[in-house]
Coordinates of C-alpha atoms and ligand atoms in Angstrom, one line a residue:
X86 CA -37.8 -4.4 5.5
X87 CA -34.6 -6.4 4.6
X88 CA -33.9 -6.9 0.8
X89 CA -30.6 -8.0 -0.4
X90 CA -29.0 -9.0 -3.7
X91 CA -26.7 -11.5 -2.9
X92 CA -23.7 -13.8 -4.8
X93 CA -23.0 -17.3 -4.0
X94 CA -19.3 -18.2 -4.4
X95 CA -19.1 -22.3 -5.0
X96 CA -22.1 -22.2 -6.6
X97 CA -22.1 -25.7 -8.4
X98 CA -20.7 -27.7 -5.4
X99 CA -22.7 -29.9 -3.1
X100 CA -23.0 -27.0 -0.5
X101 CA -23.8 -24.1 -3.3
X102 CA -26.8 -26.5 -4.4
X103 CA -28.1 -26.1 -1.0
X104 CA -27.5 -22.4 -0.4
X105 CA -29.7 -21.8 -4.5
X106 CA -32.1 -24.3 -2.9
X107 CA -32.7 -23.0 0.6
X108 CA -32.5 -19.1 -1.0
X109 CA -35.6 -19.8 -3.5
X110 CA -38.1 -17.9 -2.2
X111 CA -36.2 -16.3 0.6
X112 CA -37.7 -13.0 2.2
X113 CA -34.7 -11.0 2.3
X114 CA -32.6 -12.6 -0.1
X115 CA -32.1 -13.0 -3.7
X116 CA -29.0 -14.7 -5.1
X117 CA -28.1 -12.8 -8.5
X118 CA -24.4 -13.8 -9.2
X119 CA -23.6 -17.2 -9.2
X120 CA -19.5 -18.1 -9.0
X121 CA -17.7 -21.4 -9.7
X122 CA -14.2 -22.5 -11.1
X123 CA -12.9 -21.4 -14.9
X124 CA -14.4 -24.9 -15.7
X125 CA -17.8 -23.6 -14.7
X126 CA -17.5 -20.0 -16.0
X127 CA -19.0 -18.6 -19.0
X128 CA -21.7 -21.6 -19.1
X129 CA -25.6 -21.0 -17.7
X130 CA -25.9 -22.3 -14.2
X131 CA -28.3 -25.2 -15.4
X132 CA -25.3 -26.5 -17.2
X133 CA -22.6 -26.4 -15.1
X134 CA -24.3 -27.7 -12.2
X135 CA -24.8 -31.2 -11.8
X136 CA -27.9 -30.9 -10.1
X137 CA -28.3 -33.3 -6.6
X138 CA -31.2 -31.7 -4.4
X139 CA -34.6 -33.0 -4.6
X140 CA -36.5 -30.5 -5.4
X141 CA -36.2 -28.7 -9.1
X142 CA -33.4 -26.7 -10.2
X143 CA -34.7 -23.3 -9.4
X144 CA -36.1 -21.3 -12.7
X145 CA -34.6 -18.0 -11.0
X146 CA -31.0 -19.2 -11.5
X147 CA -31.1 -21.2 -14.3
X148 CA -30.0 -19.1 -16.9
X149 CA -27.8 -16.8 -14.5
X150 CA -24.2 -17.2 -16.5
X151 CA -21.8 -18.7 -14.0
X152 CA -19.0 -15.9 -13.0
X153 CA -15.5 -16.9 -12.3
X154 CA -14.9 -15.8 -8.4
X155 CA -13.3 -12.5 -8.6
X156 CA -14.6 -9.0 -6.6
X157 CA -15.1 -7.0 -10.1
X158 CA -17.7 -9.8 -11.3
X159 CA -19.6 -9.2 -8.0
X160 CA -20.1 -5.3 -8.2
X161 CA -23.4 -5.0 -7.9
X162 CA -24.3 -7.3 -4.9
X163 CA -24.3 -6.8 -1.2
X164 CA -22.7 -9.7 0.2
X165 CA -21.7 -13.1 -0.5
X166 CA -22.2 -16.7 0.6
X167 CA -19.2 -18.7 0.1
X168 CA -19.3 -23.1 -0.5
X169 CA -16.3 -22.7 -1.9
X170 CA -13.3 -25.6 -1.8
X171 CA -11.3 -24.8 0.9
X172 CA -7.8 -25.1 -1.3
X173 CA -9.6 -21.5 -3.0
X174 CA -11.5 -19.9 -0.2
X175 CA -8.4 -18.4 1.5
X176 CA -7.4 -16.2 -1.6
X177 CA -10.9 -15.8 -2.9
X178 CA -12.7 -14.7 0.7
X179 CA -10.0 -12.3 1.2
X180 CA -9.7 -10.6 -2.5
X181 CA -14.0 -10.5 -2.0
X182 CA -13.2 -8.5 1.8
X183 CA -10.3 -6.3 0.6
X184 CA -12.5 -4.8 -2.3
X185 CA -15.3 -4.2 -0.1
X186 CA -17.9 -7.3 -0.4
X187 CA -19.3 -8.7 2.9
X188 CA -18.2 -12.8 2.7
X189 CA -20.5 -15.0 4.6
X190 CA -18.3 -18.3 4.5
X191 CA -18.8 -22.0 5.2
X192 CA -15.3 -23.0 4.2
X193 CA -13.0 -23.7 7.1
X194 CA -10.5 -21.0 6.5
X195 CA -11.2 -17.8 8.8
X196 CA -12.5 -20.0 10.9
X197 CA -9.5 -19.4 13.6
X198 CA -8.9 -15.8 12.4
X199 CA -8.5 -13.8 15.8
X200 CA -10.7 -11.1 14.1
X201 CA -13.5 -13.3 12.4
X202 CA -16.3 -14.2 14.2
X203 CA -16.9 -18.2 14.4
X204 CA -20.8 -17.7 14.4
X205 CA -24.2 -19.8 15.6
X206 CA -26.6 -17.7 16.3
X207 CA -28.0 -19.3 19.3
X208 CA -24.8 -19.8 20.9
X209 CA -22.6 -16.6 20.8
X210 CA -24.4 -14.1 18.8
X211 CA -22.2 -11.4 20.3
X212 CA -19.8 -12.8 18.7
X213 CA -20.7 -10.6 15.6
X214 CA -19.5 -7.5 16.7
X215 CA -15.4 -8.7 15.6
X216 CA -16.7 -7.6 12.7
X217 CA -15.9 -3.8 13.5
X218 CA -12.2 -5.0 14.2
X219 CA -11.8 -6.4 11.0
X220 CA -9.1 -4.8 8.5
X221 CA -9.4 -6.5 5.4
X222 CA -11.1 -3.2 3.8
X223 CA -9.6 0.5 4.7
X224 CA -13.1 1.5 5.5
X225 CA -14.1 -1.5 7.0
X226 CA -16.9 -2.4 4.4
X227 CA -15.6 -5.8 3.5
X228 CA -15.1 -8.6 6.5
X229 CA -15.1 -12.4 7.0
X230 CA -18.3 -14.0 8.8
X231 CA -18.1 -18.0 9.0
X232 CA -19.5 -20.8 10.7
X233 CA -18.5 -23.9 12.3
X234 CA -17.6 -27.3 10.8
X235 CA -20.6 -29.7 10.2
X236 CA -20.0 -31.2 13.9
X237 CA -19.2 -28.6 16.1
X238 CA -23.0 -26.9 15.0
X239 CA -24.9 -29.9 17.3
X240 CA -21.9 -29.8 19.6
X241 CA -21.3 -26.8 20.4
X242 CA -25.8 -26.3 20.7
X243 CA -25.9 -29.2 22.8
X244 CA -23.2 -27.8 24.9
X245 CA -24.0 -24.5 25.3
X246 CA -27.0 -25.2 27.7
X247 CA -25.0 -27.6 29.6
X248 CA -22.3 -25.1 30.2
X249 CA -24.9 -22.2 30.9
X250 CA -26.3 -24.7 33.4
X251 CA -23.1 -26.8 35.2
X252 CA -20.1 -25.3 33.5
X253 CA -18.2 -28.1 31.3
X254 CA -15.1 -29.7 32.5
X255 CA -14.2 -32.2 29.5
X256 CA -15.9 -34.4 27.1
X257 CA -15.2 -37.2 24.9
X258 CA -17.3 -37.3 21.4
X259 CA -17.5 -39.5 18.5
X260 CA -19.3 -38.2 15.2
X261 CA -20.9 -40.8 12.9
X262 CA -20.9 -38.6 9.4
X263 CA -22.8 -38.7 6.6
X264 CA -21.7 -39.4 2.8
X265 CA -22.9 -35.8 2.2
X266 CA -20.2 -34.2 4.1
X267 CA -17.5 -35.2 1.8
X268 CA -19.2 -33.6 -0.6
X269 CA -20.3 -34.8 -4.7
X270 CA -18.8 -37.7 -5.7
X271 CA -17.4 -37.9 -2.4
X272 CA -16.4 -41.2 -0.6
X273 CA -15.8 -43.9 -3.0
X274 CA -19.0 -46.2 -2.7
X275 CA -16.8 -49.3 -2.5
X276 CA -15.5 -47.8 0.9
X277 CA -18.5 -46.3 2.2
X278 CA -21.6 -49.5 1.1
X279 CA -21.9 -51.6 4.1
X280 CA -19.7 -50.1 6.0
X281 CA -17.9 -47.9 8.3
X282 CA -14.5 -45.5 7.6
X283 CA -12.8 -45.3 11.1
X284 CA -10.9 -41.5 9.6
X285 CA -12.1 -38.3 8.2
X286 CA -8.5 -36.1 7.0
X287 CA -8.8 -33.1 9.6
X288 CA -12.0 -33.3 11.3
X289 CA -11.0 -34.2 14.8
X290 CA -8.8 -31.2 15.1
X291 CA -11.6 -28.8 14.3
X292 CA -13.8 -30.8 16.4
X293 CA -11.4 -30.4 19.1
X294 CA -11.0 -26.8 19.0
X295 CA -13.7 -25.1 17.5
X296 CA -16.3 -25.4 20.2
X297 CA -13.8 -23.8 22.9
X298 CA -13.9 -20.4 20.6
X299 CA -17.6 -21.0 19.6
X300 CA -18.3 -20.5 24.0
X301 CA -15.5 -18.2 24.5
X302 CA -15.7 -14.1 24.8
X303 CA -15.0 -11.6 23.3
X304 CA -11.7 -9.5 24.7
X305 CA -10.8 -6.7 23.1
X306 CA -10.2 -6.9 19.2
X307 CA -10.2 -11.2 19.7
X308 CA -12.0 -13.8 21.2
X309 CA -10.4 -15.8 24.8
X310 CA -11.1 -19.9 24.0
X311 CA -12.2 -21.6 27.1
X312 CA -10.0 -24.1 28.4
X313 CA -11.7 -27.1 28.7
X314 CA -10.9 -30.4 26.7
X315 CA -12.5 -32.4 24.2
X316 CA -11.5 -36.0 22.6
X317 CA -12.6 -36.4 19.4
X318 CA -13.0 -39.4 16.9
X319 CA -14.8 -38.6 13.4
X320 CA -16.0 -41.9 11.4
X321 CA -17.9 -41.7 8.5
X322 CA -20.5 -43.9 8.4
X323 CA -23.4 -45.1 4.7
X324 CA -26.3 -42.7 5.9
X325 CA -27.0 -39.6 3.9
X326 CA -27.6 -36.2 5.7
X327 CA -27.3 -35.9 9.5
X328 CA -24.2 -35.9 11.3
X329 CA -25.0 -38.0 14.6
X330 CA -22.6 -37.6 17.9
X331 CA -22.2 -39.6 20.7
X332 CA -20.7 -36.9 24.0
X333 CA -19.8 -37.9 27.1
X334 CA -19.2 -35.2 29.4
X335 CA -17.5 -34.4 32.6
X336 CA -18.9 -31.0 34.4
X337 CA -17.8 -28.8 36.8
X338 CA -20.7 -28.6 38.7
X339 CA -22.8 -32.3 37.9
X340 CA -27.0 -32.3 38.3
X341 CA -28.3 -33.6 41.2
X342 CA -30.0 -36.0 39.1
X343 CA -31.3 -36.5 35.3
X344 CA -34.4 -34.4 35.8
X345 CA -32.0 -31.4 36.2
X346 CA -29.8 -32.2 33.5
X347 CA -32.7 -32.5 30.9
X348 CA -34.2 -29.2 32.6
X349 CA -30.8 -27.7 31.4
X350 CA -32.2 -28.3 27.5
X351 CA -35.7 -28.2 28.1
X352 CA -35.5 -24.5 30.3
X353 CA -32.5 -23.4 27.6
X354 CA -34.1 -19.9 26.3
X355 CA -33.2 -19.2 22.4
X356 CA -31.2 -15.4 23.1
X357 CA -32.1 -14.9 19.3
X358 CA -36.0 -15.8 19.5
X359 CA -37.1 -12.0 19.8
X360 CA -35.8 -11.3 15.8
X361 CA -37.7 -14.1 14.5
X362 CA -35.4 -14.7 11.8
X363 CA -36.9 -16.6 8.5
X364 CA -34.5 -20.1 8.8
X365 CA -34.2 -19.6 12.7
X366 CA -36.1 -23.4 13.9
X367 CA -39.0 -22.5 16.4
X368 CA -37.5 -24.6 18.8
X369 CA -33.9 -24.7 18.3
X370 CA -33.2 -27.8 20.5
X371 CA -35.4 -30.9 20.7
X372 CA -35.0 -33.3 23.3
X373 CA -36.2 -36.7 22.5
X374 CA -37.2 -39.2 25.6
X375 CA -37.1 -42.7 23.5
X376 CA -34.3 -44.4 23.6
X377 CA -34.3 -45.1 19.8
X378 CA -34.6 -41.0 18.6
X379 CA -33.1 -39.0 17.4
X380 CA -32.3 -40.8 14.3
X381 CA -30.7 -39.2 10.9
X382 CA -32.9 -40.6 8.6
X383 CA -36.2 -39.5 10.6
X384 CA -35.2 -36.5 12.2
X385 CA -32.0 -34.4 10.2
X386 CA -35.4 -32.3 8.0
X387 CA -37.0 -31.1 11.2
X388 CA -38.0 -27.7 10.8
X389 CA -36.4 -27.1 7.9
X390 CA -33.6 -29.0 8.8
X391 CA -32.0 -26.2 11.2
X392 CA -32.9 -28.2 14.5
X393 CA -30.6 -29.6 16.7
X394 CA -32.0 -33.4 18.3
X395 CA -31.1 -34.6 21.5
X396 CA -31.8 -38.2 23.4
X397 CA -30.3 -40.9 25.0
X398 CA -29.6 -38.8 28.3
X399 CA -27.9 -40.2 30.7
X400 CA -25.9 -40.2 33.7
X401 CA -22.3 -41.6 33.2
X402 CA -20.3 -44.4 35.0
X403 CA -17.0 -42.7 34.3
X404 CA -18.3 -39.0 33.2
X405 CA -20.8 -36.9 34.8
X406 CA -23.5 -37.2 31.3
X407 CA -23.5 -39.3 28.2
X408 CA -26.3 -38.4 25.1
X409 CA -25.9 -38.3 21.2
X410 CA -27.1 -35.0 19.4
X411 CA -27.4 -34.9 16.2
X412 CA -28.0 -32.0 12.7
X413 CA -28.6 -32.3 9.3
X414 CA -25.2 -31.5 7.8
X415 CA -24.9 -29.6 5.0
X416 CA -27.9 -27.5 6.4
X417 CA -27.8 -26.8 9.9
X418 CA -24.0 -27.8 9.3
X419 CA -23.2 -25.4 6.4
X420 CA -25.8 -23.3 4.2
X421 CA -28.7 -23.4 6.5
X422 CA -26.2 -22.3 9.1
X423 CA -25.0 -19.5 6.7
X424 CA -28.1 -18.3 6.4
X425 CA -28.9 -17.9 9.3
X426 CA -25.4 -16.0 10.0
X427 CA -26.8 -13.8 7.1
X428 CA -30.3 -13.3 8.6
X429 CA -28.8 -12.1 12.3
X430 CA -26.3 -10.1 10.4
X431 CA -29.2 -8.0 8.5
X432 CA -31.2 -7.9 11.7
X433 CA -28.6 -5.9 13.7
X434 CA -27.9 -3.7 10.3
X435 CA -24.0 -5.2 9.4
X436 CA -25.1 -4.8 5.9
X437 CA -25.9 -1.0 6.0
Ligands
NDP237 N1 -20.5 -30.9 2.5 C1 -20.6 -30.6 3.7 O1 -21.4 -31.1 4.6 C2 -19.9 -29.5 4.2 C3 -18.9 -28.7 3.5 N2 -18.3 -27.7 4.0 C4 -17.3 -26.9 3.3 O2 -18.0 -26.2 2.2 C5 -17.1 -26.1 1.1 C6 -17.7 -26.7 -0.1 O3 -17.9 -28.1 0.1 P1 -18.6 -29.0 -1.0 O4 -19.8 -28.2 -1.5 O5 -18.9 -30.3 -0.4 O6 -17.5 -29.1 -2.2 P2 -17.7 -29.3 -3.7 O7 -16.4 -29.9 -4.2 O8 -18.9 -30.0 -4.0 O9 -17.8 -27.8 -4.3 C7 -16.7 -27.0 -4.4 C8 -17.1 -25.6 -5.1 O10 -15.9 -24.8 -5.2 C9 -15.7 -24.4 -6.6 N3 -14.3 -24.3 -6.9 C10 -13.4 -25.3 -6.9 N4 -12.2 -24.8 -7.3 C11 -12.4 -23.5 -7.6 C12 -11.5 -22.4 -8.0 N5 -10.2 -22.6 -8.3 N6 -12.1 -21.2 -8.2 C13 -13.4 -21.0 -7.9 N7 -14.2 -21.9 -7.5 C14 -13.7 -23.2 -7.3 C15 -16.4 -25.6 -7.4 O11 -16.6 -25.1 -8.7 P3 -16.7 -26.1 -10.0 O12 -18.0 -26.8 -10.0 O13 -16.6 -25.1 -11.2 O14 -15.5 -26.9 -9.9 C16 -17.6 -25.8 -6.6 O15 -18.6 -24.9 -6.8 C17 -15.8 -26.7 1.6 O16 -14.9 -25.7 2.1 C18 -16.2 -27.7 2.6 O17 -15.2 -28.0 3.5 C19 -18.7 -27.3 5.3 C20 -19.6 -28.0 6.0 C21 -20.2 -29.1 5.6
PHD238 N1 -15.5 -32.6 6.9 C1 -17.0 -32.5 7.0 C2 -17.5 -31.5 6.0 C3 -16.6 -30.3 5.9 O1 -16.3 -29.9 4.8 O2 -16.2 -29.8 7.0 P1 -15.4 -28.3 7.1 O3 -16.4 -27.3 6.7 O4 -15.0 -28.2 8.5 O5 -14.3 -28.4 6.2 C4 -17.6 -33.9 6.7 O6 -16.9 -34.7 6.1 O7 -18.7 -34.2 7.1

């Protein structure tokens, strides 16, 4: 039986509100340290949050008194969950691994560290075992796990099938993001109301690169990127969770016809199913046959909000495939996603 006391680092931001929201009630885990910024710290968590999820703040945490994010504050749990700013995470995720603490991260970061795994547990759940290269600690007790930007999570699912089943060549995507990824207050409502912001700071880069470690291997004390190419254009666009991608995608060896390539999603088998994790989604890939699905507003909750949709595919005039997946952001996208990290983690005994 799994039972951990955990901290969550970032606690107040739009990301720590979903990590206390999705941990109420959690099997295995029970968040007793809550961290924030000296403009946080010292206050009860019910005050220094300026609560945005829909359900109630949870009574558990309420009263916790918000820590600032150093190692000795964090003493007495096992690991942490980081939703911290990445301008912070750098320093603070590494002073947290040096003294020892386990750092489940969202932030960006480690993300390219050769060391740190970049981690969805469907797709490269082998990944995990950079941890035992990791230095940060002289006894190896304290590493770096993270996962993926917001995009690359239904990317890099909706990919891995296709790969498994035709090997990928190149794609061109275009992400249509939700307010939620740029986090409370976010984009200026004048901008977003009505309309559509052709540029999100960064996020094509990691868009761009992140999926080509995510399906890479393991060599040695690193992981080898695959070499294929992807062309990306990140727009933010007035919906509120769900983070909807249009791909278009050349492959090495095409389907015969559309059957096959849907076979390639509906066939895919979950390599994580066996540990029945408690956020892993019973059926980690939906493909959707009508043309209008999936949509963000009906679809980003679906089971739990940790399934990836699929629809719209097709075969291509200039590529081989075009389809849009799509995840709810800041859940499958970030805490869900950490979660889960954390659940797989446990499972194969990281934590001791
Ligand atoms: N929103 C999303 O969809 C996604 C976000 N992410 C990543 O998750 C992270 C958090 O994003 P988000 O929740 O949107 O951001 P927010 O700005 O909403 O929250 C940032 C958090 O960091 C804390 N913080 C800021 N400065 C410091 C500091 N000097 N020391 C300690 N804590 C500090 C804040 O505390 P305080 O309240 O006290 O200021 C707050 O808890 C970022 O790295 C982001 O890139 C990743 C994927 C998706
Ligand atoms: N940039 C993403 C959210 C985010 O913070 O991503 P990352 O974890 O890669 O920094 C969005 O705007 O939707």
């Amino acid at each position: 039986m799994h039972s951990y006391q955990i901290g969550v680092l970032g606690a107040t931001g739009a990301v720590g509100q979903k990590f206390i929201r999705l941990l109420e009630d959690h099997p295995w885990f029970t968040a007793t340290k809550l961290g924030a910024s000296k403009r946080s710290a010292g206050k009860k968590y019910k005050h220094a949050v300026h609560w945005v999820e829909k359900t109630e703040l949870p009574a558990e945490v309420a009263d916790i008194e918000v820590s600032e994010c150093q190692s000795a504050e964090f003493q007495d749990v096992d690991f942490v969950f980081s939703g911290l700013d990445s301008s912070v995470a750098g320093d603070i995720e590494k002073e947290f691994a040096e003294a020892g603490i386990p750092v489940i991260s969202n932030a960006k970061n480690y993300r390219m560290h050769d060391q740190v795994p970049l981690l969805v547990p469907e797709v490269n759940p082998e990944h995990a075992e950079l941890i035992k290269k990791q230095t940060f600690s002289s006894d190896g007790s304290g590493w770096i796990v993270t996962n993926p930007n917001c995009v690359s999570v239904p990317l890099s699912m909706s990919l891995k099938p296709l790969d498994d089943a035709f090997g990928i060549d190149s794609l061109v995507v275009t992400s249509m993001q939700s307010v939620s990824g740029a986090g409370y207050p976010g984009v200026p409502s004048l901008d977003i109301v009505a309309n559509v912001v052709p540029y999100i700071g960064g996020e094509e880069d990691k868009v761009e690169t992140e999926s080509t470690k995510l399906l890479g291997q393991v060599k040695g004390d690193t992981t080898e990127f695959r070499d294929f190419t992807i062309q990306a254009t990140a727009v933010r666009v007035p919906t509120i969770e769900g983070h909807l991608l249009s791909v278009a995608i050349k492959l090495k060896n095409p389907p015969a016809d559309i059957e096959e390539a849907r076979e390639a999603f509906t066939d895919w088998d979950n390599p994580i199913a066996d540990l029945d994790l408690p956020s892993s989604p019973k059926q980690p890939i939906r493909l959707y046959e009508e043309n209008r699905y999936p949509q963000p507003r009906l679809h980003a909750d679906r089971e739990g909000g940790m399934q990836t949709a699929i629809g719209r595919l097709r075969k291509g005039n200039l590529m081989d495939l075009g389809y849009v997946t799509m995840a709810h952001n800041t859940i499958r996208g970030a805490a869900g996603g950490a979660i889960l990290n954390a659940e797989l983690l446990a499972a194969k005994g990281y934590f001791g």
